[in-house]
Coordinates of C-alpha atoms in Angstrom, one line a residue:
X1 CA 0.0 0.0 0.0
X2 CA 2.6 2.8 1.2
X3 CA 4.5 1.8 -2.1
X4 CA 1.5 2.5 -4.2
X5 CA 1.4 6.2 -2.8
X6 CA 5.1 6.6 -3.5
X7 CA 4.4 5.3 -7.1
X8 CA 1.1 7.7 -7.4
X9 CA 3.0 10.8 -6.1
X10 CA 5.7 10.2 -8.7
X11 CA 3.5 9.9 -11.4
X12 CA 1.8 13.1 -10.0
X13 CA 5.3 15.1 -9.6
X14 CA 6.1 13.7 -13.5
X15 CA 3.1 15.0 -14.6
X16 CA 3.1 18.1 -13.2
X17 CA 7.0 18.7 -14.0
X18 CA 6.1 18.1 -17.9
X19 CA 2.8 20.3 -17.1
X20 CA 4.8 23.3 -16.6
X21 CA 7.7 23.0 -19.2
X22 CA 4.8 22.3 -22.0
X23 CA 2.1 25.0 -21.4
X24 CA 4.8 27.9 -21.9
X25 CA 6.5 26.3 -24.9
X26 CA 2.7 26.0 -26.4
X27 CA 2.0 29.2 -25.6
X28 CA 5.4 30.5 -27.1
X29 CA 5.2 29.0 -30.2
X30 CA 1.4 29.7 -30.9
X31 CA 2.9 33.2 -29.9
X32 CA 5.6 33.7 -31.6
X33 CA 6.1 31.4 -34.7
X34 CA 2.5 30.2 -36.1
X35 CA -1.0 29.2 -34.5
X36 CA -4.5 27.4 -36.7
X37 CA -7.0 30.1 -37.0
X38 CA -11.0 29.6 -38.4
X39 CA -12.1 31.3 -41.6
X40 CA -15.7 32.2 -41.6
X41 CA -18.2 33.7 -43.6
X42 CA -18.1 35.6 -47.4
X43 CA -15.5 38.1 -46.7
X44 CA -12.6 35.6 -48.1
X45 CA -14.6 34.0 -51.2
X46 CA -13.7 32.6 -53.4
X47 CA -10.1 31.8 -51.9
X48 CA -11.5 30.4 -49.0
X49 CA -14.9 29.0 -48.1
X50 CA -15.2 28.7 -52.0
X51 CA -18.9 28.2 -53.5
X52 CA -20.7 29.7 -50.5
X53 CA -21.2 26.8 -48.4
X54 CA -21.7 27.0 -44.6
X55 CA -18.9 25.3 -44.0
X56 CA -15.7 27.2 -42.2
X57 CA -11.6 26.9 -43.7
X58 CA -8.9 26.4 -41.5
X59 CA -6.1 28.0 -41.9
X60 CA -2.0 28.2 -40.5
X61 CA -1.1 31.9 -39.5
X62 CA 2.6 32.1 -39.9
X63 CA 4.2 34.7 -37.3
X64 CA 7.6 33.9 -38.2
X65 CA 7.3 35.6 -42.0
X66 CA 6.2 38.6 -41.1
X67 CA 8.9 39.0 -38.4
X68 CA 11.1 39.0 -41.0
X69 CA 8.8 41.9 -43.3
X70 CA 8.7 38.2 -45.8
X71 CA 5.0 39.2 -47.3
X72 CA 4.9 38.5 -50.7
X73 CA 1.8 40.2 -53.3
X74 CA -0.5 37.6 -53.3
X75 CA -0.6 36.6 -49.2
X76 CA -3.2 36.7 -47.0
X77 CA -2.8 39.0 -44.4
X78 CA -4.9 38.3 -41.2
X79 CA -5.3 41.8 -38.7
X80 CA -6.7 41.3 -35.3

């Protein structure tokens, strides 16, 4: 029994330990070098959500590129 609690409290500390070095490298990277975003609605047709439907685009918002002024005519641009 008592070696059962030692095993759970490791498992506990292990978890926690890879808690806490994981949440701030996710939260860098979505941060700092690209994150998925949802395209809705007819603003972006017909390059995304093409045909009208209801149905929303995913899309992967690259940080890194325009860090490095790398926008090219042609690129979709997101604003917040």
């Amino acid at each position: 029994m008592a070696q059962a609690q030692g095993l759970g409290k490791r498992y506990i500390k292990a978890f926690f330990k890879g808690f806490f070095v994981a949440v701030p490298v996710t939260v860098t990277f979505l941060d700092r070098v690209a994150c998925v975003a949802r395209v809705e609605g007819a603003s972006m047709q017909p390059s995304l959500n093409p045909g009208g439907r209801q149905a929303s685009d995913v899309v992967l918002l690259n940080h890194w590129s325009i860090r490095n002024y790398d926008v090219q005519r042609g690129d979709i641009v997101s604003l917040v």
